[in-house]
Short mmCIF file of C-alpha atoms in Angstrom, two decimals:
data_model
loop_
_atom_site.label_atom_id
_atom_site.label_comp_id
_atom_site.label_asym_id
_atom_site.label_seq_id
_atom_site.Cartn_x
_atom_site.Cartn_y
_atom_site.Cartn_z
CA GLN A 112 -3.00 16.20 1.64
CA SER A 113 -3.85 12.84 0.05
CA ALA A 114 -4.63 12.61 -3.63
CA LEU A 115 -7.85 10.66 -2.98
CA THR A 116 -10.46 11.95 -0.54
CA GLN A 117 -12.04 9.67 2.05
CA PRO A 118 -14.19 10.52 5.08
CA ALA A 119 -12.10 10.51 8.24
CA SER A 120 -14.51 8.23 10.05
CA VAL A 121 -17.67 6.19 9.67
CA SER A 122 -19.56 4.08 12.16
CA GLY A 123 -22.28 1.49 12.27
CA SER A 124 -23.90 -1.06 14.51
CA PRO A 125 -23.39 -4.81 14.20
CA GLY A 126 -25.47 -6.23 11.36
CA GLN A 127 -25.85 -2.89 9.59
CA SER A 128 -24.25 -1.85 6.31
CA ILE A 129 -21.87 1.03 5.80
CA THR A 130 -20.30 2.64 2.75
CA ILE A 131 -16.94 4.39 2.53
CA SER A 132 -16.39 6.76 -0.36
CA CYS A 133 -13.15 7.55 -2.19
CA THR A 134 -13.19 10.58 -4.45
CA GLY A 135 -10.55 11.33 -7.03
CA THR A 136 -10.44 12.79 -10.51
CA SER A 137 -10.67 11.68 -14.11
CA SER A 138 -6.90 11.13 -13.98
CA ASP A 139 -7.21 8.35 -11.43
CA VAL A 140 -10.45 6.88 -10.04
CA GLY A 141 -12.64 8.13 -12.87
CA GLY A 142 -10.28 7.21 -15.66
CA TYR A 143 -9.29 3.66 -14.81
CA ASN A 144 -10.75 0.55 -13.24
CA TYR A 145 -7.72 0.11 -11.01
CA VAL A 146 -9.18 1.03 -7.65
CA SER A 147 -8.24 -1.15 -4.70
CA TRP A 148 -9.24 -1.15 -1.04
CA TYR A 149 -7.17 -2.15 1.99
CA GLN A 150 -8.10 -2.98 5.57
CA GLN A 151 -5.62 -2.20 8.33
CA HIS A 152 -5.98 -3.22 11.94
CA PRO A 153 -3.87 -1.37 14.54
CA GLY A 154 -0.23 -2.38 14.42
CA LYS A 155 -0.77 -4.63 11.42
CA ALA A 156 0.05 -4.44 7.74
CA PRO A 157 -2.74 -3.51 5.33
CA LYS A 158 -4.72 -6.34 3.73
CA LEU A 159 -6.13 -6.27 0.21
CA MET A 160 -9.93 -6.43 0.30
CA ILE A 161 -10.99 -5.29 -3.19
CA TYR A 162 -9.10 -4.86 -6.47
CA GLU A 163 -10.06 -3.57 -9.90
CA VAL A 164 -13.00 -1.67 -8.35
CA SER A 165 -15.13 -4.66 -7.42
CA ASN A 166 -13.15 -7.90 -7.36
CA ARG A 167 -12.56 -9.77 -4.12
CA PRO A 168 -9.37 -11.76 -3.53
CA SER A 169 -9.78 -15.36 -2.50
CA GLY A 170 -10.58 -15.60 1.19
CA VAL A 171 -12.17 -12.16 1.58
CA SER A 172 -15.73 -12.27 2.85
CA ASN A 173 -18.50 -11.52 0.37
CA ARG A 174 -19.77 -8.97 2.90
CA PHE A 175 -17.23 -6.65 1.29
CA SER A 176 -18.09 -5.16 -2.07
CA GLY A 177 -16.81 -2.34 -4.25
CA SER A 178 -18.24 -0.09 -6.92
CA LYS A 179 -17.50 3.09 -8.81
CA SER A 180 -19.49 5.97 -10.26
CA GLY A 181 -17.67 8.71 -12.08
CA ASN A 182 -14.74 9.92 -10.01
CA THR A 183 -15.94 8.26 -6.80
CA ALA A 184 -15.32 4.69 -5.73
CA SER A 185 -17.11 3.08 -2.81
CA LEU A 186 -16.52 0.21 -0.42
CA THR A 187 -19.60 -1.30 1.17
CA ILE A 188 -19.49 -3.62 4.14
CA SER A 189 -22.72 -5.43 4.90
CA GLY A 190 -23.63 -7.32 8.05
CA LEU A 191 -21.10 -5.36 10.11
CA GLN A 192 -19.10 -7.39 12.59
CA ALA A 193 -16.87 -6.28 15.44
CA GLU A 194 -13.82 -7.60 13.59
CA ASP A 195 -14.49 -5.14 10.75
CA GLU A 196 -13.43 -2.26 13.00
CA ALA A 197 -10.25 -1.01 11.34
CA ASP A 198 -8.83 1.67 9.07
CA TYR A 199 -9.67 1.41 5.39
CA TYR A 200 -7.64 2.91 2.55
CA CYS A 201 -8.47 3.24 -1.12
CA SER A 202 -5.82 3.37 -3.81
CA SER A 203 -5.82 4.00 -7.53
CA TYR A 204 -3.59 3.98 -10.54
CA THR A 205 -3.11 7.54 -11.79
CA SER A 206 -1.93 8.96 -15.07
CA SER A 207 -0.04 11.63 -13.16
CA SER A 208 3.66 11.23 -12.50
CA THR A 209 3.03 9.57 -9.15
CA LEU A 210 1.45 6.50 -10.84
CA ARG A 211 -0.09 5.30 -7.58
CA VAL A 212 -2.14 7.27 -5.06
CA PHE A 213 -3.76 6.44 -1.74
CA GLY A 214 -6.68 7.96 0.10
CA GLY A 215 -6.17 9.45 3.53
CA GLY A 216 -7.89 6.53 5.23
CA THR A 217 -11.22 6.05 7.01
CA LYS A 218 -11.58 4.78 10.54
CA LEU A 219 -14.52 2.41 10.85
CA THR A 220 -16.02 2.08 14.30
CA VAL A 221 -18.46 -0.73 15.05
CA LEU A 222 -20.71 0.59 17.79
CA GLN B 195 2.23 -18.71 0.44
CA VAL B 196 4.33 -15.68 -0.39
CA GLN B 197 5.97 -13.94 2.55
CA LEU B 198 7.92 -10.69 2.65
CA GLN B 199 10.18 -9.63 5.51
CA GLU B 200 11.81 -6.24 5.99
CA SER B 201 15.17 -5.92 7.72
CA GLY B 202 17.44 -3.03 8.59
CA PRO B 203 18.27 -0.47 11.28
CA GLY B 204 15.40 0.91 13.31
CA LEU B 205 17.21 4.16 14.07
CA VAL B 206 18.91 6.46 11.58
CA LYS B 207 20.55 9.81 12.25
CA PRO B 208 19.40 12.94 10.41
CA SER B 209 21.18 13.54 7.08
CA GLN B 210 22.22 9.88 6.86
CA THR B 211 20.92 7.18 4.53
CA LEU B 212 18.12 4.82 5.47
CA SER B 213 18.72 1.29 4.13
CA LEU B 214 16.23 -1.56 4.21
CA THR B 215 16.11 -4.97 2.59
CA CYS B 216 13.07 -7.11 1.82
CA THR B 217 13.48 -10.87 1.62
CA VAL B 218 10.84 -12.71 -0.39
CA SER B 219 10.00 -16.34 0.34
CA GLY B 220 7.43 -18.70 -1.10
CA GLY B 221 7.73 -17.23 -4.57
CA SER B 222 10.28 -15.98 -7.06
CA ILE B 223 11.08 -12.29 -7.33
CA SER B 224 11.89 -13.00 -10.98
CA SER B 225 8.23 -13.56 -11.84
CA GLY B 226 7.21 -11.17 -14.57
CA ASP B 227 3.76 -10.68 -13.09
CA TYR B 228 4.70 -8.41 -10.20
CA TYR B 229 6.26 -5.15 -9.15
CA TRP B 230 8.16 -5.14 -5.87
CA SER B 231 7.24 -2.05 -3.91
CA TRP B 232 8.10 0.06 -0.91
CA ILE B 233 5.31 1.90 0.91
CA ARG B 234 5.59 3.88 4.13
CA GLN B 235 3.27 5.12 6.86
CA PRO B 236 4.25 7.87 9.30
CA PRO B 237 2.97 7.25 12.84
CA GLY B 238 -0.76 7.91 13.02
CA LYS B 239 -0.95 8.88 9.35
CA GLY B 240 -1.85 7.37 6.00
CA LEU B 241 0.01 5.34 3.41
CA GLU B 242 2.53 6.80 0.97
CA TRP B 243 3.83 4.93 -2.06
CA ILE B 244 7.62 5.26 -2.37
CA GLY B 245 8.29 3.31 -5.56
CA TYR B 246 8.69 -0.09 -7.15
CA ILE B 247 11.12 -2.24 -9.06
CA TYR B 248 10.59 -4.92 -11.69
CA TYR B 249 12.76 -8.03 -11.61
CA SER B 250 14.66 -6.73 -14.65
CA GLY B 251 15.75 -3.70 -12.63
CA SER B 252 13.35 -1.15 -14.06
CA THR B 253 12.23 1.28 -11.40
CA TYR B 254 9.66 3.95 -10.81
CA TYR B 255 9.72 6.38 -7.91
CA ASN B 256 7.27 8.79 -6.31
CA PRO B 257 8.34 12.16 -7.75
CA SER B 258 8.21 13.72 -4.27
CA LEU B 259 11.01 11.37 -3.14
CA LYS B 260 12.73 10.62 -6.42
CA SER B 261 15.86 12.68 -5.78
CA ARG B 262 16.58 10.72 -2.59
CA VAL B 263 15.37 7.19 -3.37
CA THR B 264 17.08 4.17 -4.86
CA ILE B 265 15.43 0.76 -5.12
CA SER B 266 17.49 -2.21 -6.26
CA VAL B 267 16.93 -5.95 -6.72
CA ASP B 268 19.09 -9.02 -6.16
CA THR B 269 17.37 -11.91 -7.91
CA SER B 270 20.01 -14.40 -6.76
CA LYS B 271 19.02 -13.73 -3.14
CA ASN B 272 15.32 -13.13 -3.87
CA GLN B 273 15.65 -9.72 -2.23
CA PHE B 274 15.04 -6.10 -3.07
CA SER B 275 16.26 -3.05 -1.22
CA LEU B 276 15.47 0.57 -0.44
CA LYS B 277 17.88 3.41 0.14
CA LEU B 278 16.61 6.85 1.16
CA SER B 279 19.27 9.52 1.51
CA SER B 280 19.46 12.75 3.50
CA VAL B 281 16.75 11.68 5.91
CA THR B 282 14.98 14.03 8.31
CA ALA B 283 12.47 13.50 11.09
CA ALA B 284 9.73 13.64 8.44
CA ASP B 285 11.00 10.29 7.14
CA THR B 286 10.16 8.56 10.41
CA ALA B 287 7.62 5.92 9.47
CA VAL B 288 6.75 2.26 9.29
CA TYR B 289 8.24 1.04 6.04
CA TYR B 290 6.50 -1.82 4.24
CA CYS B 291 7.80 -3.91 1.40
CA ALA B 292 5.07 -5.33 -0.78
CA ARG B 293 4.21 -7.21 -3.95
CA GLU B 294 1.99 -5.53 -6.52
CA ASP B 295 0.09 -7.55 -9.09
CA ILE B 296 0.81 -5.68 -12.30
CA ALA B 297 -2.40 -6.67 -14.08
CA ALA B 298 -4.59 -5.54 -11.19
CA ALA B 299 -2.44 -2.62 -10.02
CA ALA B 300 -3.09 -3.82 -6.49
CA VAL B 301 -0.80 -4.86 -3.64
CA ASP B 302 -1.65 -8.42 -2.75
CA TYR B 303 1.10 -9.23 -0.27
CA TRP B 304 2.68 -7.00 2.37
CA GLY B 305 5.57 -7.41 4.76
CA GLN B 306 4.84 -6.90 8.44
CA GLY B 307 6.46 -3.46 8.33
CA THR B 308 9.44 -2.05 10.18
CA LEU B 309 9.53 1.21 12.12
CA VAL B 310 12.42 3.46 11.20
CA THR B 311 12.98 6.46 13.45
CA VAL B 312 15.13 9.37 12.35
CA SER B 313 16.70 10.94 15.38
CA SER B 314 20.09 12.00 16.66
#
């Protein structure tokens, strides 16, 4: 069982917006602004999409945005495109002994 | 452009030690701005953080693996390594080496990953 909780799957049509949630506790998501999001296509390594809750690395489309409220972080993808179909993982710093935790991953299907 | 490349055996027998090396190019492993990490992903499952090392040799391990894990660094070769002892089938996974930006606590570069299967 992952330390952070994500929905197993979400779906949307091209052009629509979707949001993926990532729920933790006050020891991780809620306590620190060190939430990051990763995109993983089948057979590929994960790619950093968002860091420090809402910052985008250079080269990542501004269709991707992040936010946080309490113990839940969210990744929103607007203007869905076929290439966005992938698995998405959240991660957070944690004050527990593990120091780093991942969510279980969410499979995004573009209909 | 920083690149990381894992190398090592793709098949390990149960009870033996898994050994992987990550070679870093395009940047120095001695930079004080990064942790050098190992992360794994069992087939069809999610990501699990194994641990990281700082260029000085300081390490931190996932407590669930701590008794079996050793991560080391060779700054002269710009490499860091993973050893996982007493492996079982549950250790079968794609193993990624990665660079974590310390200030952001985020992994900004990943290796391509290498599948290690534990089987007799």
